[in-house]
């Protein structure tokens, strides 16, 4: 079984199997009822919006948390409170140091989401200085077992994402000419719901370029559900409706354009090929089987029923090569990563490497330096592998970098889209961490950072996200990260985090 789960006795976590969160107080007379969360965000209906304060909470509540955080006891040796090492006393709680964020917002959905994906938009690239920010995402919910019919595929628009207000801003800052109006906006979450009857384990988006330069691309989603079925939806009209007042989504537009029924068990492994514009999809399940589904020239979908077999346990993650169209890699709870070629008649892996003694939960293939592959395992260790070393057939080559900083299972890992030295990691210890692999120090220097024991110097930034499940860099807003867990967290650290070169 997959290990992308929360503790069974944690009633508020997004769970997979076993207990579920307590039912929310929802008005059954509405399509989606009112609910409350700790940040007092408000959700009213399918066509209404969320509103929150600067960081997703009212100012008074945020200020109270800051005062409480300032009064906390910390490690006397270095004055640093480290989640997972230091313990809060009764009545104490953590609050983010807002001076380290350029942008920070937390927004809740009716049910937690195990997975989401960011959709590229037509607002332009490199817009990190454009505030308030706007972005589009897709996600699948995990409703309580007894209310499974409330599950949705959520097509979302986040807008009004303002930057943090800065009191002591350097007069020589490059941002002096920016419009300060971006600091006053309130975050808004709009969404269109596509009904589902099962929890979404993994969701990924793919865009088919339009032959008409005046028309947007066709945006497809693949949703792998707890029911073992994979649904492909065309969410192009849903995305367009946010910016076209009066648009009505018809029941027909909410139906999947294709349903993949090849799997006999649920799964988590799902990926669209970045090198096949028309659409080619990999799906892997808990039986260790992998299938390929391809979109035909006529717009139909064909699944090859000859499964790729080799893993001895569940396939946890899968990803196409960013450089070689027929090649993909898979990670499994059998502790291996396997590399495959879809042209193989045997349907067996070309390379098998044991990378962990525990489940390998996630992997990420660098799109800039394509011989680098990052993996994250159930023991909290994540590492980087040079695939050129694997071609020699070594049973267990050594990673070129390995970090045991996280204290719980790694749930997500992703390379930065434009910087091949930066990686984002999410883990079950409620942390999202950002790493710079270009920092190279010898073993003695690497033991200590700023007087903190066992703090890797490659660790740039740490963000607390309750029950963090998945993290993605925004491809068009450099340095901006979105994470899902108990809620959605959207943040961008201050530029100094990325060094003097503005990584």
Tab-separated table of N, CA and C in Angstrom, residues 178-315:
chain	number	residue	atom	x	y	z
A	178	UNK	N	8.179	49.864	-8.040
A	178	UNK	CA	6.999	49.003	-8.125
A	178	UNK	C	5.784	49.711	-7.548
A	179	UNK	N	4.626	49.257	-7.960
A	179	UNK	CA	3.376	49.812	-7.466
A	179	UNK	C	3.078	49.232	-6.094
A	180	UNK	N	3.106	50.060	-5.072
A	180	UNK	CA	2.866	49.571	-3.720
A	180	UNK	C	1.431	49.120	-3.504
A	181	UNK	N	0.556	49.357	-4.476
A	181	UNK	CA	-0.817	48.899	-4.337
A	181	UNK	C	-0.922	47.403	-4.194
A	182	UNK	N	0.144	46.672	-4.622
A	182	UNK	CA	0.142	45.227	-4.506
A	182	UNK	C	0.190	44.739	-3.079
A	183	UNK	N	0.440	45.625	-2.109
A	183	UNK	CA	0.499	45.224	-0.709
A	183	UNK	C	-0.868	45.313	-0.032
A	184	UNK	N	-1.842	45.847	-0.697
A	184	UNK	CA	-3.123	46.106	-0.048
A	184	UNK	C	-4.223	45.135	-0.459
A	185	UNK	N	-3.966	44.262	-1.432
A	185	UNK	CA	-5.010	43.384	-1.937
A	185	UNK	C	-5.290	42.242	-0.965
A	186	UNK	N	-6.519	41.722	-1.002
A	186	UNK	CA	-6.894	40.547	-0.231
A	186	UNK	C	-6.895	39.340	-1.153
A	187	UNK	N	-6.371	38.190	-0.698
A	187	UNK	CA	-6.346	37.004	-1.556
A	187	UNK	C	-7.738	36.469	-1.825
A	188	UNK	N	-7.951	36.026	-3.037
A	188	UNK	CA	-9.249	35.507	-3.460
A	188	UNK	C	-9.048	34.150	-4.117
A	189	UNK	N	-9.882	33.181	-3.754
A	189	UNK	CA	-9.862	31.877	-4.388
A	189	UNK	C	-11.225	31.648	-5.034
A	190	UNK	N	-11.236	31.595	-6.362
A	190	UNK	CA	-12.442	31.236	-7.104
A	190	UNK	C	-12.273	29.822	-7.632
A	191	UNK	N	-13.361	29.091	-7.768
A	191	UNK	CA	-13.194	27.748	-8.305
A	191	UNK	C	-14.443	27.271	-9.029
A	192	UNK	N	-14.218	26.344	-9.946
A	192	UNK	CA	-15.270	25.603	-10.615
A	192	UNK	C	-15.104	24.144	-10.226
A	193	UNK	N	-16.185	23.500	-9.852
A	193	UNK	CA	-16.127	22.136	-9.349
A	193	UNK	C	-16.630	21.143	-10.390
A	194	UNK	N	-15.860	20.094	-10.585
A	194	UNK	CA	-16.288	18.955	-11.397
A	194	UNK	C	-16.528	17.798	-10.435
A	195	UNK	N	-17.764	17.285	-10.351
A	195	UNK	CA	-18.075	16.240	-9.366
A	195	UNK	C	-17.275	14.962	-9.602
A	196	UNK	N	-16.761	14.410	-8.520
A	196	UNK	CA	-16.123	13.095	-8.514
A	196	UNK	C	-16.726	12.301	-7.360
A	197	UNK	N	-16.663	11.001	-7.439
A	197	UNK	CA	-17.233	10.167	-6.377
A	197	UNK	C	-16.162	9.428	-5.592
A	198	UNK	N	-14.908	9.820	-5.788
A	198	UNK	CA	-13.810	9.143	-5.109
A	198	UNK	C	-12.673	10.130	-4.846
A	199	UNK	N	-11.879	9.839	-3.834
A	199	UNK	CA	-10.715	10.656	-3.499
A	199	UNK	C	-9.720	10.687	-4.654
A	200	UNK	N	-9.131	11.854	-4.886
A	200	UNK	CA	-8.074	11.997	-5.882
A	200	UNK	C	-6.723	11.729	-5.226
A	201	UNK	N	-6.019	10.705	-5.721
A	201	UNK	CA	-4.684	10.401	-5.224
A	201	UNK	C	-3.611	11.253	-5.887
A	202	UNK	N	-3.786	11.523	-7.178
A	202	UNK	CA	-2.801	12.314	-7.916
A	202	UNK	C	-3.497	12.974	-9.102
A	203	UNK	N	-3.125	14.218	-9.393
A	203	UNK	CA	-3.678	14.934	-10.536
A	203	UNK	C	-2.546	15.651	-11.260
A	204	UNK	N	-2.593	15.626	-12.583
A	204	UNK	CA	-1.612	16.337	-13.388
A	204	UNK	C	-2.312	16.973	-14.587
A	205	UNK	N	-1.812	18.157	-14.983
A	205	UNK	CA	-2.392	18.911	-16.100
A	205	UNK	C	-1.472	18.843	-17.312
A	206	UNK	N	-2.065	18.940	-18.490
A	206	UNK	CA	-1.316	18.943	-19.745
A	206	UNK	C	-2.007	19.904	-20.704
A	207	UNK	N	-1.219	20.656	-21.453
A	207	UNK	CA	-1.790	21.614	-22.404
A	207	UNK	C	-1.392	21.263	-23.832
A	208	UNK	N	-2.402	21.198	-24.712
A	208	UNK	CA	-2.199	20.947	-26.134
A	208	UNK	C	-2.191	22.296	-26.839
A	209	UNK	N	-1.097	22.672	-27.482
A	209	UNK	CA	-1.024	23.995	-28.127
A	209	UNK	C	-2.126	24.185	-29.158
A	210	UNK	N	-2.605	25.418	-29.256
A	210	UNK	CA	-3.649	25.748	-30.225
A	210	UNK	C	-3.015	26.155	-31.551
A	211	UNK	N	-3.634	25.731	-32.645
A	211	UNK	CA	-3.157	26.146	-33.971
A	211	UNK	C	-3.550	27.575	-34.283
A	212	UNK	N	-4.501	28.105	-33.512
A	212	UNK	CA	-4.951	29.486	-33.659
A	212	UNK	C	-4.270	30.337	-32.588
A	213	UNK	N	-3.418	31.289	-32.984
A	213	UNK	CA	-2.692	32.087	-31.983
A	213	UNK	C	-3.602	32.928	-31.098
A	214	UNK	N	-4.864	33.092	-31.489
A	214	UNK	CA	-5.796	33.898	-30.704
A	214	UNK	C	-6.642	33.056	-29.750
A	215	UNK	N	-6.425	31.751	-29.768
A	215	UNK	CA	-7.174	30.867	-28.885
A	215	UNK	C	-6.224	30.250	-27.861
A	216	UNK	N	-6.706	30.022	-26.651
A	216	UNK	CA	-5.844	29.422	-25.624
A	216	UNK	C	-5.595	27.948	-25.931
A	217	UNK	N	-4.575	27.367	-25.314
A	217	UNK	CA	-4.353	25.932	-25.497
A	217	UNK	C	-5.467	25.124	-24.859
A	218	UNK	N	-5.609	23.887	-25.279
A	218	UNK	CA	-6.551	22.970	-24.640
A	218	UNK	C	-5.896	22.412	-23.387
A	219	UNK	N	-6.530	22.603	-22.249
A	219	UNK	CA	-5.969	22.133	-20.979
A	219	UNK	C	-6.692	20.874	-20.531
A	220	UNK	N	-5.928	19.799	-20.398
A	220	UNK	CA	-6.460	18.513	-19.954
A	220	UNK	C	-5.950	18.202	-18.550
A	221	UNK	N	-6.755	17.490	-17.789
A	221	UNK	CA	-6.303	16.977	-16.496
A	221	UNK	C	-6.469	15.466	-16.487
A	222	UNK	N	-5.525	14.789	-15.859
A	222	UNK	CA	-5.652	13.357	-15.584
A	222	UNK	C	-5.741	13.195	-14.071
A	223	UNK	N	-6.776	12.513	-13.610
A	223	UNK	CA	-7.047	12.377	-12.183
A	223	UNK	C	-7.042	10.903	-11.822
A	224	UNK	N	-6.083	10.483	-11.023
A	224	UNK	CA	-6.014	9.098	-10.571
A	224	UNK	C	-6.717	9.006	-9.230
A	225	UNK	N	-7.738	8.180	-9.152
A	225	UNK	CA	-8.605	8.172	-7.984
A	225	UNK	C	-8.477	6.890	-7.172
A	226	UNK	N	-9.054	6.947	-5.992
A	226	UNK	CA	-9.057	5.812	-5.077
A	226	UNK	C	-9.856	4.642	-5.639
A	227	UNK	N	-10.725	4.929	-6.603
A	227	UNK	CA	-11.551	3.887	-7.214
A	227	UNK	C	-10.769	3.037	-8.208
A	228	UNK	N	-9.523	3.386	-8.503
A	228	UNK	CA	-8.646	2.728	-9.483
A	228	UNK	C	-8.888	3.216	-10.896
A	229	UNK	N	-9.882	4.051	-11.092
A	229	UNK	CA	-10.120	4.629	-12.412
A	229	UNK	C	-9.338	5.938	-12.566
A	230	UNK	N	-8.949	6.215	-13.811
A	230	UNK	CA	-8.261	7.465	-14.138
A	230	UNK	C	-9.151	8.251	-15.089
A	231	UNK	N	-9.473	9.483	-14.711
A	231	UNK	CA	-10.379	10.312	-15.506
A	231	UNK	C	-9.591	11.413	-16.213
A	232	UNK	N	-9.860	11.589	-17.490
A	232	UNK	CA	-9.272	12.674	-18.260
A	232	UNK	C	-10.373	13.681	-18.560
A	233	UNK	N	-10.182	14.930	-18.142
A	233	UNK	CA	-11.158	16.001	-18.354
A	233	UNK	C	-10.548	17.117	-19.197
A	234	UNK	N	-11.390	17.766	-19.965
A	234	UNK	CA	-11.007	18.993	-20.656
A	234	UNK	C	-11.517	20.152	-19.822
A	235	UNK	N	-10.596	20.869	-19.163
A	235	UNK	CA	-10.998	21.955	-18.262
A	235	UNK	C	-10.799	23.319	-18.902
A	236	UNK	N	-10.613	23.347	-20.226
A	236	UNK	CA	-10.428	24.621	-20.925
A	236	UNK	C	-11.582	25.588	-20.676
A	237	UNK	N	-12.843	25.140	-20.792
A	237	UNK	CA	-13.947	26.085	-20.543
A	237	UNK	C	-14.021	26.544	-19.092
A	238	UNK	N	-13.616	25.703	-18.172
A	238	UNK	CA	-13.648	26.077	-16.759
A	238	UNK	C	-12.646	27.196	-16.474
A	239	UNK	N	-11.459	27.076	-17.057
A	239	UNK	CA	-10.455	28.121	-16.882
A	239	UNK	C	-10.893	29.427	-17.527
A	240	UNK	N	-11.491	29.337	-18.723
A	240	UNK	CA	-11.930	30.539	-19.432
A	240	UNK	C	-13.053	31.250	-18.692
A	241	UNK	N	-13.856	30.501	-17.941
A	241	UNK	CA	-15.024	31.091	-17.281
A	241	UNK	C	-14.642	32.105	-16.208
A	242	UNK	N	-13.437	31.977	-15.623
A	242	UNK	CA	-13.036	32.921	-14.576
A	242	UNK	C	-12.937	34.347	-15.105
A	243	UNK	N	-12.567	34.494	-16.351
A	243	UNK	CA	-12.348	35.819	-16.919
A	243	UNK	C	-13.381	36.187	-17.974
A	244	UNK	N	-14.466	35.387	-18.021
A	244	UNK	CA	-15.567	35.656	-18.945
A	244	UNK	C	-16.863	35.659	-18.153
A	245	UNK	N	-17.278	36.817	-17.643
A	245	UNK	CA	-18.493	36.885	-16.811
A	245	UNK	C	-19.709	36.305	-17.536
A	246	UNK	N	-20.509	35.592	-16.769
A	246	UNK	CA	-21.738	35.030	-17.326
A	246	UNK	C	-21.585	33.657	-17.934
A	247	UNK	N	-20.370	33.139	-17.991
A	247	UNK	CA	-20.154	31.813	-18.571
A	247	UNK	C	-20.803	30.743	-17.695
A	248	UNK	N	-21.505	29.828	-18.319
A	248	UNK	CA	-22.146	28.721	-17.616
A	248	UNK	C	-21.501	27.414	-18.067
A	249	UNK	N	-21.018	26.639	-17.120
A	249	UNK	CA	-20.436	25.333	-17.424
A	249	UNK	C	-21.564	24.307	-17.466
A	250	UNK	N	-21.684	23.621	-18.575
A	250	UNK	CA	-22.764	22.652	-18.752
A	250	UNK	C	-22.393	21.308	-18.122
A	251	UNK	N	-23.388	20.482	-17.781
A	251	UNK	CA	-23.097	19.139	-17.252
A	251	UNK	C	-22.235	18.315	-18.205
A	252	UNK	N	-22.431	18.510	-19.502
A	252	UNK	CA	-21.637	17.765	-20.476
A	252	UNK	C	-20.163	18.136	-20.387
A	253	UNK	N	-19.886	19.418	-20.135
A	253	UNK	CA	-18.487	19.864	-20.020
A	253	UNK	C	-17.818	19.351	-18.755
A	254	UNK	N	-18.618	18.911	-17.779
A	254	UNK	CA	-18.060	18.348	-16.551
A	254	UNK	C	-17.745	16.855	-16.675
A	255	UNK	N	-18.186	16.240	-17.753
A	255	UNK	CA	-17.956	14.805	-17.931
A	255	UNK	C	-16.541	14.555	-18.455
A	256	UNK	N	-15.939	13.427	-18.066
A	256	UNK	CA	-14.602	13.121	-18.581
A	256	UNK	C	-14.651	12.831	-20.073
A	257	UNK	N	-13.588	13.221	-20.771
A	257	UNK	CA	-13.501	12.905	-22.198
A	257	UNK	C	-13.016	11.477	-22.386
A	258	UNK	N	-12.430	10.902	-21.341
A	258	UNK	CA	-12.017	9.499	-21.390
A	258	UNK	C	-11.845	8.978	-19.970
A	259	UNK	N	-12.084	7.679	-19.777
A	259	UNK	CA	-11.871	7.018	-18.496
A	259	UNK	C	-10.993	5.794	-18.715
A	260	UNK	N	-9.885	5.728	-17.988
A	260	UNK	CA	-8.969	4.594	-18.092
A	260	UNK	C	-9.348	3.576	-17.022
A	261	UNK	N	-9.673	2.359	-17.475
A	261	UNK	CA	-10.128	1.313	-16.553
A	261	UNK	C	-9.178	0.121	-16.529
A	262	UNK	N	-7.932	0.327	-16.956
A	262	UNK	CA	-6.979	-0.786	-17.034
A	262	UNK	C	-6.517	-1.253	-15.659
A	263	UNK	N	-6.497	-0.346	-14.675
A	263	UNK	CA	-5.972	-0.692	-13.349
A	263	UNK	C	-7.011	-1.436	-12.504
A	264	UNK	N	-6.543	-2.419	-11.761
A	264	UNK	CA	-7.409	-3.178	-10.859
A	264	UNK	C	-7.244	-2.744	-9.409
A	265	UNK	N	-6.265	-1.888	-9.156
A	265	UNK	CA	-6.069	-1.335	-7.813
A	265	UNK	C	-5.781	0.149	-7.950
A	266	UNK	N	-5.959	0.886	-6.860
A	266	UNK	CA	-5.680	2.324	-6.901
A	266	UNK	C	-4.191	2.572	-7.041
A	267	UNK	N	-3.837	3.801	-7.362
A	267	UNK	CA	-2.432	4.127	-7.523
A	267	UNK	C	-2.185	5.612	-7.340
A	268	UNK	N	-0.893	5.974	-7.407
A	268	UNK	CA	-0.467	7.364	-7.225
A	268	UNK	C	0.403	7.862	-8.366
A	269	UNK	N	0.917	6.949	-9.170
A	269	UNK	CA	1.884	7.315	-10.201
A	269	UNK	C	1.169	7.807	-11.455
A	270	UNK	N	1.519	9.027	-11.885
A	270	UNK	CA	0.801	9.660	-12.988
A	270	UNK	C	1.677	10.752	-13.593
A	271	UNK	N	1.826	10.751	-14.940
A	271	UNK	CA	2.623	11.806	-15.562
A	271	UNK	C	2.307	11.918	-17.043
A	272	UNK	N	2.200	13.163	-17.518
A	272	UNK	CA	2.057	13.463	-18.939
A	272	UNK	C	3.443	13.644	-19.553
A	273	UNK	N	3.613	13.196	-20.771
A	273	UNK	CA	4.888	13.401	-21.444
A	273	UNK	C	5.045	14.859	-21.839
A	274	UNK	N	6.188	15.478	-21.504
A	274	UNK	CA	6.430	16.868	-21.913
A	274	UNK	C	6.862	16.970	-23.372
A	275	UNK	N	7.130	15.825	-24.012
A	275	UNK	CA	7.649	15.817	-25.376
A	275	UNK	C	6.621	15.352	-26.402
A	276	UNK	N	5.400	15.069	-25.954
A	276	UNK	CA	4.323	14.654	-26.865
A	276	UNK	C	3.183	15.655	-26.710
A	277	UNK	N	3.138	16.690	-27.539
A	277	UNK	CA	2.138	17.751	-27.369
A	277	UNK	C	0.693	17.250	-27.407
A	278	UNK	N	0.441	16.226	-28.205
A	278	UNK	CA	-0.935	15.735	-28.327
A	278	UNK	C	-1.460	15.057	-27.087
A	279	UNK	N	-0.585	14.516	-26.263
A	279	UNK	CA	-0.996	13.881	-25.016
A	279	UNK	C	-0.632	12.417	-24.929
A	280	UNK	N	0.296	12.094	-24.027
A	280	UNK	CA	0.667	10.711	-23.755
A	280	UNK	C	0.846	10.581	-22.254
A	281	UNK	N	0.173	9.590	-21.662
A	281	UNK	CA	0.031	9.523	-20.208
A	281	UNK	C	0.526	8.193	-19.663
A	282	UNK	N	1.301	8.267	-18.571
A	282	UNK	CA	1.718	7.090	-17.822
A	282	UNK	C	0.909	7.005	-16.536
A	283	UNK	N	0.488	5.794	-16.158
A	283	UNK	CA	-0.220	5.581	-14.896
A	283	UNK	C	0.299	4.295	-14.255
A	284	UNK	N	0.566	4.336	-12.945
A	284	UNK	CA	1.064	3.170	-12.226
A	284	UNK	C	0.249	2.916	-10.973
A	285	UNK	N	0.094	1.655	-10.575
A	285	UNK	CA	-0.812	1.329	-9.477
A	285	UNK	C	-0.133	0.561	-8.348
A	286	UNK	N	-0.927	0.197	-7.345
A	286	UNK	CA	-0.406	-0.487	-6.164
A	286	UNK	C	-0.069	-1.951	-6.429
A	287	UNK	N	-0.458	-2.473	-7.581
A	287	UNK	CA	-0.070	-3.824	-7.973
A	287	UNK	C	1.282	-3.844	-8.674
A	288	UNK	N	1.893	-2.676	-8.836
A	288	UNK	CA	3.186	-2.594	-9.488
A	288	UNK	C	3.108	-2.557	-11.006
A	289	UNK	N	1.927	-2.316	-11.563
A	289	UNK	CA	1.730	-2.316	-13.014
A	289	UNK	C	1.686	-0.884	-13.553
A	290	UNK	N	2.229	-0.702	-14.751
A	290	UNK	CA	2.290	0.615	-15.391
A	290	UNK	C	1.676	0.502	-16.785
A	291	UNK	N	0.807	1.461	-17.127
A	291	UNK	CA	0.155	1.483	-18.435
A	291	UNK	C	0.425	2.815	-19.136
A	292	UNK	N	0.379	2.771	-20.465
A	292	UNK	CA	0.546	3.966	-21.289
A	292	UNK	C	-0.745	4.224	-22.048
A	293	UNK	N	-1.239	5.448	-21.987
A	293	UNK	CA	-2.434	5.863	-22.714
A	293	UNK	C	-2.062	7.014	-23.648
A	294	UNK	N	-2.480	6.926	-24.912
A	294	UNK	CA	-2.100	7.909	-25.924
A	294	UNK	C	-3.337	8.507	-26.585
A	295	UNK	N	-3.281	9.808	-26.830
A	295	UNK	CA	-4.358	10.485	-27.568
A	295	UNK	C	-4.119	10.300	-29.063
A	296	UNK	N	-5.148	9.900	-29.775
A	296	UNK	CA	-5.034	9.657	-31.209
A	296	UNK	C	-5.209	10.944	-31.991
A	297	UNK	N	-4.885	10.894	-33.283
A	297	UNK	CA	-5.031	12.076	-34.132
A	297	UNK	C	-6.479	12.541	-34.215
A	298	UNK	N	-7.404	11.613	-34.027
A	298	UNK	CA	-8.824	11.974	-34.087
A	298	UNK	C	-9.375	12.491	-32.777
A	299	UNK	N	-8.548	12.549	-31.739
A	299	UNK	CA	-8.997	13.066	-30.443
A	299	UNK	C	-9.439	11.996	-29.475
A	300	UNK	N	-9.394	10.718	-29.886
A	300	UNK	CA	-9.746	9.640	-28.971
A	300	UNK	C	-8.569	9.230	-28.113
A	301	UNK	N	-8.776	8.251	-27.247
A	301	UNK	CA	-7.740	7.811	-26.311
A	301	UNK	C	-7.616	6.298	-26.361
A	302	UNK	N	-6.386	5.797	-26.422
A	302	UNK	CA	-6.121	4.368	-26.500
A	302	UNK	C	-5.130	3.979	-25.402
A	303	UNK	N	-5.511	2.995	-24.579
A	303	UNK	CA	-4.624	2.476	-23.542
A	303	UNK	C	-4.055	1.137	-23.981
A	304	UNK	N	-2.732	1.046	-23.995
A	304	UNK	CA	-2.076	-0.220	-24.323
A	304	UNK	C	-2.256	-1.166	-23.142
A	305	UNK	N	-2.927	-2.271	-23.357
A	305	UNK	CA	-3.250	-3.197	-22.263
A	305	UNK	C	-2.065	-4.056	-21.838
A	306	UNK	N	-0.947	-3.947	-22.558
A	306	UNK	CA	0.259	-4.688	-22.160
A	306	UNK	C	0.994	-3.863	-21.091
A	307	UNK	N	0.861	-4.262	-19.859
A	307	UNK	CA	1.427	-3.492	-18.749
A	307	UNK	C	2.938	-3.671	-18.675
A	308	UNK	N	3.619	-2.610	-18.224
A	308	UNK	CA	5.035	-2.695	-17.883
A	308	UNK	C	5.127	-3.300	-16.488
A	309	UNK	N	5.918	-4.380	-16.353
A	309	UNK	CA	6.012	-5.098	-15.090
A	309	UNK	C	7.463	-5.259	-14.676
A	310	UNK	N	7.710	-5.167	-13.396
A	310	UNK	CA	9.059	-5.312	-12.864
A	310	UNK	C	9.124	-5.012	-11.385
A	311	UNK	N	8.338	-4.026	-10.935
A	311	UNK	CA	8.310	-3.700	-9.509
A	311	UNK	C	7.627	-4.818	-8.728
A	312	UNK	N	8.133	-5.064	-7.532
A	312	UNK	CA	7.565	-6.108	-6.682
A	312	UNK	C	6.597	-5.555	-5.647
A	313	UNK	N	6.354	-4.237	-5.710
A	313	UNK	CA	5.394	-3.601	-4.811
A	313	UNK	C	4.800	-2.397	-5.540
A	314	UNK	N	4.091	-1.564	-4.818
A	314	UNK	CA	3.347	-0.471	-5.441
A	314	UNK	C	4.257	0.527	-6.151
A	315	UNK	N	3.759	1.067	-7.264
A	315	UNK	CA	4.450	2.147	-7.974
A	315	UNK	C	3.985	3.448	-7.334
